Amino acid sequence: MFKLLKDYFTYWYFQYELITNIYMFEPWEKFLLHGLLVCIIGLITYSSFVYLPTYLVSLWKSYTDLLSDFKAIYY
Amino acid sequence: MTLNNISSNETAKNIKIKKRITNGIINEDKNGLSNCETAKSCPKPILNGTVPKNKKEGSSKVALFTAMKTYVKFHILMFLDYINQIFSRKVVPEKQRKLPTQNGTAHNVKVSKESFEQPALHTALMTYLGFYILMFLGYINQFFFAPKVAREKNREGYVPLYDNFEKFYLWYVYRRVRDCWNRPITSVPGAMVTVKERVTPDYGWTFVFTGREIPSLNLGSYNYLGFAESHSKCADDSIDTLHKYGWATCSSRHELGTNNLHVELEQLTARFLGVEAAITFGMGFATNSLNLPTLVSDGCLVMSDEKNHASLILGLRLSGALIRVFKHNNMKHLEKLLREAIVNGQPKTGKPWEKILIVVEGVYSMEGSIVKLPEVIALKKMYKAYLYVDEAHSIGALGPHGRGVVDYWGCDPQDIDVFMGTFTKSFGSAGGYIAGSKELIDHIRVHSHAACYASSMSPPVAQQIITSMKIIMGEDGTNEGINRIRQLKHNTRYFRKRLHQMGVIIYGNEDSPVVPLLVYLFSKIGGVVRGLAARKIATVGVGFPATPLMEGRIRFCLSAAHTKEQLDYALEQIDDIANELGLKYSQKPRCPRPIIYGSDDDLDATD
Ligand SMILES: Cc1ncc(COP(=O)(O)O)c(C=O)c1O
């Protein structure tokens, strides 16, 4: 089971390396590219944890406000 | 003296047609001698010695700017190419095209089973993405960490040694997978080849030998009929010749370099091809590039296939004729271009063309496709053009008697004006020939630079060709030639069918012994070649300058020397690697039945 999982991950890691041509790079270049990728993904996750909840709440609020405005107009 | 006089009948008709079409004034005597004189005496230099520009090479600002410029320019081009690819995506249905019958005799119509399957959209996208990353990091690397060899020193005022993009490509794309090419070998490249192992300590800038020699299965040589042998009748004959005649004649054909072997070889070649005469040269590349300028010149039109070999392109450029390039093996496009060119005449003056030459190859070495000869011949007759067929890869390898595309399609050799071919592939030797009518050959013999200045073919090399050609023709009194041809055919069909069943994309005709397997990405070229090398299979990867940028491929060359067991081993390993690297791009249905080697439906009625 564990081996299967490992095989699966090595396969997809290899695919990722091939498709991005990372397979051909020198170690420092690999490091740079992986670093860039980790940075981008990290920033995305960070922002989605820090800003997304408050942003969603405010979005919801404005939406309900809008609704109540409509209600005020029609009823 | 020119090609025009060869069949004056046709020329007269040709001119009449032009008259009808263009209603112009024709200057019939303008061609002829004067033309070939100009072609001979002042060929256009290829590297038209670019005048050194007063560019300051030293300042890094300028360097950065030019780098940025090439980068941006390149990416715009790439993007356009990409858009173009998306919109021109098509599946070419292989339908049988009805041929116009000539003189009431129906052609022996053979269906060309050729496929050029396009990959799925996401594969194309991935390929582009990978390439952008490669370029991006390449530029970063070049800018910050350029090694010593990458700087030209003390060259103030000189033209740079390398073109900017070429340099970048060579050092930051090709260099990373350089270990996959130019691997030194230490044995005869027969069915097996001994490869010297080497390692690189600095990512491809330099290599060192480890001293190990690896016997590998050879799927990379153009040894179609397996005549590259160190112990055989061919080798023995060549050694005898070596003792008798020595290594070289040390002179050109026009002077002291002709001996009876050359004469015999030329007569034999002509007989083999079923034409009147032939002339041979010591080098295939030069046969094309130095003889085309004797056939066409300024004022002529050349229709050249898009995938033609570099030697043909060089020859045509040297000749100064106007070159129109038609899409690969696309007869409709050829016809369209021909019509347009004939209707419009020469650019600027509008005069009719002096000659029209169609230049095609028999088997295209990068695509594995076979020229649709009957259709080309029909077009050639209809538009009164001349036909030049480069049979470098097809001679020996195609047709029930091994006599090339003409034999394969069952055409008449008289319909082809100029046969060209090389002895480098099927005959296991070196050199090239041109064959055709006696007038043509005499003209070439007198006017060609290759006949006049190049030293003649080495006698043992000529003997190797003579012996192998006689074996193919069956003149040695055995069935060996026919057996080899049959073995190659079975190998080809079997290998191609198995690959297709595997689900990888292969290009080309089912009868072509060149089998390009599409892998698209640069990294996959490297991965496959390295993987196969580790499994003791020697192959060749082909990348950008030889193929379109995004169509990296692995080229397998089959040989009559391979046995079924060897092919089975290779296929097993290829399957393994295809799974590992994800090469099974094909979306076509696969054959569910196991494929049987040399099964009956493999054989044609002609066999
Ligand atoms: C179509 C074609 N013409 C000419 C040549 C040149 O032949 P040679 O290698 O004998 O110089 C080649 C070789 O690769 C070729 O493929």
XYZ file of C-alpha atoms and ligand atoms in Angstrom:
698
model
C 0.000 0.000 0.000
C 2.694 2.425 1.009
C 4.763 1.412 -1.984
C 1.817 1.966 -4.266
C 1.396 5.449 -2.929
C 5.071 6.136 -3.320
C 5.038 4.872 -6.886
C 2.096 7.081 -7.618
C 3.835 10.138 -6.285
C 7.139 9.444 -7.992
C 5.260 8.971 -11.254
C 3.473 12.266 -11.017
C 6.532 14.097 -9.764
C 8.406 12.766 -12.771
C 5.599 13.891 -15.079
C 5.717 17.316 -13.521
C 9.461 17.458 -14.020
C 9.154 16.399 -17.630
C 6.329 18.700 -18.570
C 7.951 21.755 -17.079
C 11.313 20.655 -18.495
C 12.691 20.770 -14.946
C 14.094 17.352 -15.761
C 16.773 18.997 -17.881
C 17.870 21.657 -15.434
C 20.887 22.007 -13.214
C 20.276 21.721 -9.473
C 20.281 25.426 -8.736
C 17.834 26.023 -11.552
C 15.614 23.295 -10.223
C 15.816 24.920 -6.837
C 14.854 28.274 -8.282
C 11.869 26.902 -10.160
C 10.619 24.834 -7.251
C 11.132 27.885 -5.054
C 9.101 30.056 -7.389
C 6.338 27.511 -7.515
C 6.273 27.117 -3.742
C 6.226 30.910 -3.363
C 3.287 31.284 -5.698
C 1.307 28.478 -4.131
C 2.231 29.714 -0.653
C 1.048 33.230 -1.408
C -2.180 31.944 -2.819
C -2.915 29.775 0.206
C -1.826 32.488 2.599
C -4.056 35.079 1.027
C -6.940 32.691 0.828
C -6.649 32.003 4.551
C -6.071 35.539 5.699
C -8.151 37.641 3.347
C -10.731 35.320 1.921
C -12.938 34.869 5.063
C -13.288 38.579 5.773
C -13.767 39.271 2.107
C -16.485 36.642 1.881
C -18.214 38.032 4.932
C -18.221 41.520 3.505
C -19.463 40.174 0.214
C -22.310 38.396 1.944
C -23.126 41.523 3.886
C -23.340 43.718 0.838
C -25.487 41.107 -0.811
C -27.949 40.953 2.080
C -27.915 44.742 2.263
C -28.834 44.851 -1.360
C -31.632 42.384 -0.738
C -33.040 44.390 2.127
C -32.865 47.482 -0.054
C -34.908 45.685 -2.672
C -37.351 44.624 -0.011
C -37.642 48.178 1.174
C -38.455 49.282 -2.324
C -40.959 46.600 -3.256
C -42.818 46.093 -0.026
C 23.152 21.896 -73.221
C 20.743 22.429 -70.409
C 18.019 20.219 -69.234
C 15.797 21.874 -71.774
C 17.350 20.023 -74.649
C 16.825 16.652 -73.132
C 13.412 16.177 -74.510
C 12.928 18.912 -77.004
C 9.479 17.625 -77.707
C 8.348 18.326 -74.215
C 10.083 21.643 -74.143
C 8.304 22.752 -77.248
C 5.018 21.808 -75.681
C 6.066 23.468 -72.506
C 6.727 26.696 -74.275
C 3.489 26.476 -76.149
C 1.613 26.064 -72.925
C 3.346 29.026 -71.452
C 2.524 31.035 -74.545
C -1.076 30.140 -74.216
C -1.200 30.971 -70.604
C 0.765 34.143 -70.411
C 0.293 35.536 -73.924
C 3.705 36.968 -73.446
C 6.716 37.246 -75.672
C 9.121 34.401 -75.252
C 12.783 34.539 -75.711
C 13.569 30.988 -76.595
C 17.286 31.395 -77.016
C 17.842 33.156 -73.780
C 18.287 29.955 -71.871
C 20.893 27.426 -72.821
C 24.577 27.915 -72.477
C 24.704 31.421 -71.188
C 22.609 30.377 -68.250
C 24.675 27.549 -67.058
C 27.773 29.629 -67.488
C 26.431 32.151 -65.053
C 25.321 29.433 -62.733
C 28.747 27.917 -62.858
C 30.948 30.917 -62.621
C 29.232 32.970 -59.993
C 27.151 30.974 -57.585
C 25.655 33.113 -54.901
C 27.637 32.828 -51.703
C 25.506 31.463 -48.904
C 27.077 33.391 -46.142
C 26.947 36.631 -48.016
C 29.747 37.948 -45.834
C 27.786 40.250 -43.632
C 29.710 43.441 -43.183
C 30.801 43.790 -39.577
C 28.540 46.296 -37.985
C 30.073 48.744 -35.630
C 28.308 47.246 -32.680
C 29.923 47.509 -29.329
C 30.061 43.933 -28.183
C 31.539 44.756 -24.846
C 28.900 46.865 -23.198
C 26.542 44.723 -21.238
C 23.697 47.176 -21.678
C 23.638 46.578 -25.390
C 23.957 42.852 -24.838
C 21.037 42.847 -22.465
C 19.015 44.920 -24.861
C 19.666 42.607 -27.797
C 18.936 39.602 -25.613
C 15.631 41.125 -24.595
C 14.857 41.953 -28.187
C 15.476 38.422 -29.413
C 13.532 37.108 -26.481
C 10.517 39.242 -27.159
C 10.667 38.692 -30.888
C 10.948 34.997 -30.394
C 8.006 34.862 -28.059
C 5.794 36.801 -30.375
C 6.676 34.366 -33.123
C 6.025 31.429 -30.835
C 2.685 32.801 -29.853
C 1.615 33.298 -33.446
C 2.787 29.818 -34.266
C 0.753 28.477 -31.418
C -2.416 30.263 -32.458
C -1.850 28.995 -35.945
C -1.481 25.452 -34.682
C -4.675 25.564 -32.699
C -6.664 26.752 -35.645
C -5.139 24.524 -38.244
C -5.649 21.392 -36.194
C -7.026 18.765 -38.471
C -7.298 15.065 -38.884
C -6.352 14.142 -42.396
C -8.594 11.389 -43.649
C -6.679 8.915 -45.705
C -8.895 8.579 -48.674
C -8.007 7.055 -51.922
C -7.559 9.824 -54.423
C -8.481 8.991 -57.947
C -5.595 9.535 -60.234
C -5.964 10.982 -63.666
C -5.229 8.151 -66.021
C -2.755 8.800 -68.736
C -3.221 7.597 -72.271
C -6.110 5.505 -71.150
C -3.964 3.129 -69.097
C -5.093 2.988 -65.563
C -2.369 3.360 -62.965
C -1.634 0.647 -60.552
C -3.211 2.633 -57.743
C -1.785 1.927 -54.351
C -3.288 3.617 -51.362
C -0.830 5.623 -49.381
C -1.401 4.649 -45.769
C 0.070 7.591 -44.055
C -0.810 9.208 -40.798
C 0.168 12.419 -39.101
C -1.901 12.324 -35.960
C -2.153 15.562 -34.028
C -1.882 15.412 -30.245
C -4.633 16.466 -27.863
C -4.908 20.159 -27.092
C -3.575 19.858 -23.572
C -0.447 18.125 -24.847
C 0.257 21.036 -27.146
C -0.356 23.484 -24.319
C 1.963 21.599 -22.007
C 4.638 21.539 -24.670
C 4.484 25.292 -25.021
C 4.464 25.822 -21.285
C 7.527 23.643 -20.861
C 9.291 25.453 -23.623
C 8.628 28.856 -22.083
C 10.078 27.694 -18.800
C 13.102 26.337 -20.609
C 13.657 29.626 -22.404
C 13.067 31.679 -19.290
C 15.595 29.820 -17.189
C 17.990 29.692 -20.083
C 18.044 33.471 -20.279
C 18.514 33.791 -16.546
C 21.332 31.292 -16.639
C 22.956 32.957 -19.609
C 22.778 36.361 -18.062
C 24.176 35.509 -14.667
C 26.313 32.434 -15.084
C 27.690 32.450 -18.597
C 30.808 30.268 -18.535
C 34.122 31.329 -19.984
C 33.642 29.573 -23.294
C 30.481 31.555 -23.858
C 32.289 34.889 -24.173
C 34.141 35.902 -27.270
C 37.287 37.758 -26.349
C 39.601 39.985 -28.398
C 37.196 40.138 -31.262
C 36.625 43.872 -31.482
C 35.333 44.752 -34.907
C 34.685 41.170 -35.991
C 31.357 39.667 -36.773
C 30.228 37.514 -33.824
C 30.956 33.847 -34.357
C 27.434 32.737 -33.626
C 24.045 34.108 -34.312
C 22.462 35.291 -31.096
C 19.549 32.942 -30.953
C 21.527 30.044 -32.334
C 24.086 30.531 -29.602
C 21.460 30.658 -26.945
C 19.748 27.582 -28.276
C 22.954 25.621 -28.531
C 24.155 26.440 -25.051
C 21.023 26.606 -22.987
C 18.661 24.161 -24.611
C 20.679 21.655 -26.586
C 23.563 21.518 -24.123
C 21.340 20.181 -21.372
C 20.623 17.002 -23.322
C 23.811 16.923 -25.325
C 24.739 13.489 -24.009
C 21.972 12.031 -26.181
C 23.697 12.898 -29.431
C 27.023 12.218 -31.098
C 27.744 9.253 -28.911
C 31.039 7.711 -30.011
C 30.868 4.105 -31.151
C 33.634 1.573 -31.526
C 32.162 -1.086 -33.770
C 30.450 -1.533 -37.076
C 26.903 -0.110 -36.817
C 25.085 -3.300 -37.732
C 22.161 -4.730 -35.802
C 24.255 -4.285 -32.682
C 26.619 -1.438 -32.001
C 29.173 -0.832 -29.265
C 28.686 2.534 -27.638
C 31.390 4.183 -25.558
C 30.064 5.304 -22.241
C 30.777 8.881 -21.203
C 29.752 11.115 -18.359
C 29.577 14.837 -18.000
C 30.797 16.541 -14.842
C 29.450 19.987 -15.759
C 26.006 19.478 -17.266
C 26.958 18.987 -20.856
C 29.765 21.488 -21.393
C 32.394 18.740 -21.436
C 32.451 14.941 -21.419
C 34.852 12.318 -20.130
C 34.961 8.658 -21.064
C 34.496 6.124 -18.325
C 36.246 3.451 -20.378
C 33.221 1.185 -20.424
C 31.900 -0.019 -23.756
C 28.276 -1.035 -23.988
C 27.016 -3.350 -26.709
C 23.601 -1.989 -27.651
C 20.809 -2.798 -30.032
C 21.160 -0.361 -32.890
C 17.938 1.402 -33.858
C 19.655 4.520 -35.054
C 21.550 3.707 -38.240
C 20.345 4.035 -41.803
C 21.468 0.499 -42.345
C 18.256 -0.477 -44.094
C 19.408 -3.633 -45.810
C 21.991 -4.527 -43.201
C 25.012 -4.191 -45.457
C 27.039 -2.548 -42.712
C 28.883 -5.702 -41.695
C 32.463 -6.334 -40.796
C 32.456 -9.942 -41.971
C 30.650 -10.557 -45.215
C 31.152 -10.787 -48.909
C 31.003 -7.004 -49.196
C 33.713 -6.502 -46.616
C 35.944 -9.168 -48.160
C 35.586 -7.677 -51.627
C 36.361 -4.227 -50.328
C 39.484 -5.451 -48.603
C 40.638 -7.158 -51.808
C 40.066 -3.921 -53.674
C 41.996 -2.053 -51.071
C 44.992 -4.294 -51.664
C 44.679 -3.893 -55.380
C 43.855 -0.189 -55.802
C 44.827 1.458 -52.533
C 42.814 3.937 -50.510
C 42.248 6.760 -52.917
C 42.806 7.968 -56.425
C 44.018 11.386 -55.240
C 42.537 13.103 -58.259
C 39.240 14.239 -59.676
C 37.132 12.342 -62.172
C 38.077 14.724 -64.961
C 41.754 14.158 -64.456
C 43.396 10.987 -63.199
C 40.752 9.846 -60.747
C 38.722 7.486 -62.909
C 39.345 3.766 -62.796
C 37.389 0.772 -64.007
C 35.523 0.455 -60.707
C 33.951 3.858 -61.199
C 32.892 2.997 -64.713
C 31.491 -0.326 -63.568
C 29.647 1.321 -60.700
C 28.026 3.872 -62.973
C 26.899 1.273 -65.460
C 25.596 -0.941 -62.695
C 23.690 1.921 -61.092
C 22.062 2.812 -64.388
C 21.072 -0.810 -64.910
C 19.776 -1.085 -61.355
C 17.525 1.922 -61.811
C 16.448 1.074 -65.333
C 17.731 4.289 -66.919
C 20.282 5.107 -69.598
C 23.201 6.464 -67.640
C 24.401 7.438 -64.203
C 27.197 9.431 -62.642
C 28.534 8.916 -59.146
C 30.170 11.213 -56.623
C 32.054 10.630 -53.427
C 29.573 12.419 -51.180
C 25.804 12.419 -51.101
C 25.362 15.903 -49.743
C 27.572 17.378 -52.461
C 25.711 15.429 -55.114
C 22.659 17.490 -54.341
C 24.143 20.803 -53.500
C 26.637 20.966 -56.369
C 24.579 19.423 -59.133
C 21.325 21.278 -58.718
C 23.019 24.528 -59.828
C 23.944 22.861 -63.117
C 20.316 21.987 -63.765
C 18.466 25.153 -62.830
C 19.476 28.780 -62.787
C 18.090 32.270 -62.714
C 14.768 32.413 -64.500
C 13.784 28.890 -63.536
C 11.148 27.892 -61.065
C 11.666 25.196 -58.470
C 8.849 23.591 -56.518
C 10.391 22.188 -53.400
C 8.773 20.130 -50.678
C 8.704 21.778 -47.288
C 10.552 18.900 -45.639
C 13.337 18.584 -48.179
C 16.814 17.803 -46.926
C 19.314 20.573 -46.239
C 21.499 19.507 -49.163
C 18.650 20.084 -51.612
C 17.875 23.442 -50.106
C 21.502 24.489 -50.271
C 21.758 23.396 -53.889
C 18.624 25.257 -54.860
C 19.774 28.416 -53.143
C 23.125 28.213 -54.862
C 21.432 27.860 -58.214
C 19.675 31.215 -57.970
C 16.375 29.843 -59.226
C 13.150 31.010 -57.676
C 12.062 28.523 -55.028
C 8.435 27.933 -54.167
C 7.865 25.675 -51.192
C 4.793 23.492 -51.063
C 3.327 21.831 -48.005
C 4.694 18.453 -47.147
C 3.415 15.831 -49.575
C 0.383 17.992 -50.322
C -0.367 17.590 -54.004
C -3.235 20.064 -54.001
C -0.971 22.760 -52.695
C 1.689 21.851 -55.230
C -0.806 22.123 -58.031
C -2.107 25.435 -56.766
C 1.376 26.908 -56.564
C 2.270 25.539 -59.987
C -0.793 27.082 -61.562
C -0.199 30.409 -59.912
C 3.431 30.468 -60.931
C 2.696 29.545 -64.534
C -0.066 32.095 -64.867
C 1.988 34.919 -63.371
C 5.301 34.080 -65.018
C 8.536 35.387 -63.644
C 8.217 38.070 -61.006
C 8.707 41.651 -62.215
C 9.084 40.794 -65.904
C 6.193 38.347 -66.176
C 8.138 36.293 -68.698
C 7.424 32.579 -68.893
C 9.667 30.321 -66.883
C 12.619 28.751 -68.572
C 12.237 25.501 -66.704
C 10.089 24.238 -63.927
C 11.620 21.618 -61.673
C 9.750 19.720 -58.987
C 12.077 18.516 -56.248
C 10.858 15.762 -53.934
C 12.378 13.027 -51.826
C 11.498 9.345 -51.852
C 11.283 8.721 -48.126
C 11.437 11.794 -45.935
C 13.936 11.056 -43.241
C 12.312 13.087 -40.484
C 8.666 12.341 -41.229
C 8.867 8.762 -42.378
C 6.504 9.570 -45.214
C 6.721 8.383 -48.788
C 6.236 10.736 -51.697
C 3.006 10.250 -53.647
C 4.882 9.628 -56.825
C 2.013 8.812 -59.218
C 0.329 12.080 -58.348
C 3.539 14.033 -58.731
C 4.148 12.431 -62.104
C 0.632 13.255 -63.210
C 1.131 16.881 -62.187
C 4.524 17.017 -63.803
C 3.076 15.808 -67.080
C 0.127 18.095 -66.908
C 2.228 21.199 -66.307
C 5.245 20.107 -68.362
C 7.687 20.332 -65.524
C 10.765 18.293 -64.762
C 10.963 15.988 -61.801
C 13.923 15.491 -59.487
C 13.596 12.668 -56.969
C 16.066 12.366 -54.119
C 16.065 8.695 -53.259
C 18.590 8.913 -50.447
C 16.467 6.892 -48.038
C 14.266 5.005 -50.424
C 16.783 3.354 -52.717
C 17.212 -0.216 -51.569
C 14.698 0.205 -48.782
C 11.467 0.410 -50.779
C 9.805 -1.652 -53.439
C 9.605 -5.378 -54.008
C 12.998 -5.317 -55.760
C 14.592 -2.655 -53.613
C 14.707 -0.153 -56.428
C 13.231 2.777 -54.592
C 9.978 4.700 -54.865
C 9.575 4.007 -58.565
C 9.543 0.307 -57.803
C 7.295 0.844 -54.799
C 4.594 2.668 -56.744
C 5.109 0.662 -59.914
C 5.814 3.736 -62.027
C 7.833 3.972 -65.189
C 11.434 5.133 -64.591
C 11.250 7.133 -67.823
C 8.741 9.459 -66.187
C 11.352 10.779 -63.819
C 13.875 13.164 -65.292
C 16.519 13.158 -62.611
C 17.132 10.340 -60.171
C 19.347 11.217 -57.295
C 20.320 8.960 -54.441
C 23.013 8.165 -51.957
C 24.986 5.035 -51.262
C 25.331 6.041 -47.642
C 22.186 4.347 -46.432
C 21.073 1.018 -47.842
C 24.386 0.085 -49.417
C 26.375 0.601 -46.269
C 28.913 2.736 -48.076
C 29.273 6.423 -48.970
C 28.650 8.684 -51.911
C 25.835 9.657 -54.211
C 24.645 9.236 -57.760
C 22.588 11.026 -60.346
C 20.901 8.972 -63.011
C 18.729 9.711 -65.989
C 19.017 10.084 -69.716
C 22.436 10.067 -71.340
C 22.210 13.742 -72.321
C 21.497 14.755 -68.780
C 24.391 12.764 -67.396
C 26.773 14.090 -70.029
C 25.708 17.604 -69.218
C 26.309 17.031 -65.526
C 29.600 15.300 -66.140
C 30.903 18.316 -67.984
C 29.436 21.101 -65.886
C 29.255 19.838 -62.329
C 31.688 21.207 -59.780
C 31.588 17.889 -57.998
C 32.782 15.990 -61.082
C 35.311 18.602 -61.982
C 36.982 19.524 -58.717
C 36.125 16.944 -56.049
C 38.338 13.915 -55.734
C 36.745 10.729 -56.955
C 35.270 7.962 -54.881
C 37.668 5.769 -52.929
C 37.997 2.329 -54.599
C 37.038 0.177 -51.564
C 33.987 2.362 -51.057
C 33.013 1.856 -54.688
C 33.571 -1.890 -54.370
C 31.279 -2.079 -51.325
C 28.518 -0.479 -53.393
C 29.105 -2.741 -56.376
C 28.992 -5.904 -54.302
C 25.956 -4.891 -52.277
C 24.091 -3.694 -55.357
C 24.776 -6.971 -57.103
C 23.445 -8.830 -54.082
C 20.270 -6.741 -54.143
C 19.856 -7.403 -57.868
C 20.410 -11.106 -57.322
C 23.412 -11.134 -59.643
C 25.521 -12.957 -57.110
C 23.428 -16.034 -57.764
C 21.718 -16.181 -54.349
C 18.408 -15.094 -52.891
C 20.066 -13.017 -50.237
C 19.055 -9.668 -51.683
C 15.392 -10.550 -51.941
C 15.478 -12.070 -48.477
C 16.903 -8.911 -47.015
C 14.290 -6.772 -48.736
C 11.548 -9.031 -47.441
C 12.975 -9.076 -43.941
C 13.108 -5.277 -43.887
C 9.524 -5.088 -45.014
C 8.328 -7.518 -42.369
C 10.339 -5.748 -39.697
C 8.890 -2.404 -40.730
C 5.277 -3.512 -40.753
C 5.618 -5.412 -37.515
C 7.407 -2.644 -35.644
C 5.028 0.042 -36.827
C 1.938 -1.980 -36.038
C 3.176 -2.869 -32.586
C 4.006 0.746 -31.824
C 0.625 1.810 -33.031
C -1.040 -0.801 -30.860
C 0.927 0.536 -27.930
C -0.789 3.882 -28.347
C 2.145 6.130 -29.119
C 1.971 8.585 -32.001
C 4.139 7.635 -34.938
C 4.359 9.546 -38.176
C 4.598 8.414 -41.726
C 3.813 5.648 -44.128
C 3.363 2.089 -42.955
C 6.073 0.905 -45.365
C 8.719 3.408 -44.440
C 11.600 1.961 -42.417
C 12.103 5.319 -40.731
C 9.754 5.427 -37.748
C 9.508 8.770 -35.948
C 7.917 8.462 -32.521
C 6.545 11.777 -31.356
C 7.463 12.849 -27.836
C 7.023 16.634 -28.286
C 8.932 17.895 -25.250
C 12.656 18.474 -25.110
C 12.913 16.813 -21.767
C 11.177 13.757 -23.126
C 13.631 13.477 -26.003
C 16.366 13.403 -23.405
C 14.426 11.067 -21.147
C 13.649 8.528 -23.832
C 17.122 8.450 -25.342
C 18.724 8.118 -21.930
C 16.207 5.533 -20.806
C 16.720 3.434 -23.906
C 20.477 3.796 -23.628
C 20.293 2.456 -20.095
C 18.358 -0.510 -21.478
C 21.032 -1.033 -24.124
C 19.177 0.338 -27.104
C 20.863 3.034 -29.169
C 18.476 5.513 -30.784
C 18.504 9.018 -32.139
C 16.397 11.881 -30.891
C 15.551 14.726 -33.220
C 14.839 18.201 -31.991
C 14.384 21.747 -33.104
C 16.600 22.671 -35.999
C 15.660 19.494 -37.856
C 11.987 19.453 -36.902
C 9.370 22.066 -36.018
C 10.078 23.497 -32.591
C 7.301 21.674 -30.818
C 7.617 18.286 -32.491
C 10.547 16.642 -30.825
C 10.722 13.014 -31.798
C 12.676 9.822 -31.487
C 13.600 8.265 -34.775
C 13.892 4.534 -35.078
C 15.540 3.201 -38.198
C 14.802 -0.402 -38.962
C 17.137 -2.732 -40.702
C 17.029 -6.088 -42.392
C 19.701 -7.123 -39.936
C 17.283 -6.982 -36.994
C 15.660 -10.215 -35.982
C 12.170 -10.515 -34.580
C 13.565 -11.253 -31.127
C 15.585 -8.058 -31.157
C 12.569 -6.048 -32.211
C 10.478 -7.698 -29.511
C 13.033 -6.744 -26.914
C 13.113 -3.177 -28.192
C 9.321 -2.944 -28.238
C 9.071 -4.248 -24.706
C 11.491 -1.623 -23.477
C 9.801 1.124 -25.472
C 6.481 0.158 -23.968
C 8.007 0.370 -20.535
C 9.446 3.799 -21.166
C 6.281 5.024 -22.834
C 4.380 4.156 -19.672
C 6.974 5.720 -17.459
C 7.275 8.974 -19.349
C 3.701 9.217 -20.546
C 4.205 8.995 -24.277
C 0.946 7.320 -25.186
C -0.646 10.340 -26.759
C -2.571 8.593 -29.486
C -6.333 8.903 -29.495
C -6.883 6.488 -32.301
C -8.467 3.088 -31.730
C -5.911 0.391 -31.172
C -5.813 -3.031 -32.710
C -7.106 -5.488 -30.102
C -5.591 -8.577 -31.702
C -2.004 -9.545 -31.094
C 0.169 -8.673 -34.069
C 1.800 -11.550 -35.831
C 5.179 -11.089 -37.430
C 5.062 -11.426 -41.213
C 1.394 -12.373 -41.170
C -0.272 -12.879 -44.522
C -2.240 -9.683 -44.587
C 1.095 -7.941 -44.279
C 2.128 -9.032 -47.687
C 1.094 -7.343 -50.838
C 0.103 -9.175 -53.933
C 3.248 -7.878 -55.546
C 5.425 -9.648 -53.051
C 17.518 13.226 -48.570
C 18.995 13.239 -48.407
N 19.788 13.652 -49.419
C 21.116 13.669 -49.286
C 21.754 13.251 -48.138
C 23.238 13.350 -48.021
O 23.851 12.131 -48.150
P 25.284 11.811 -47.523
O 25.042 11.539 -46.083
O 25.743 10.630 -48.279
O 26.155 13.003 -47.735
C 20.983 12.807 -47.082
C 21.637 12.356 -45.845
O 21.243 12.372 -44.774
C 19.565 12.800 -47.205
O 18.803 12.398 -46.193
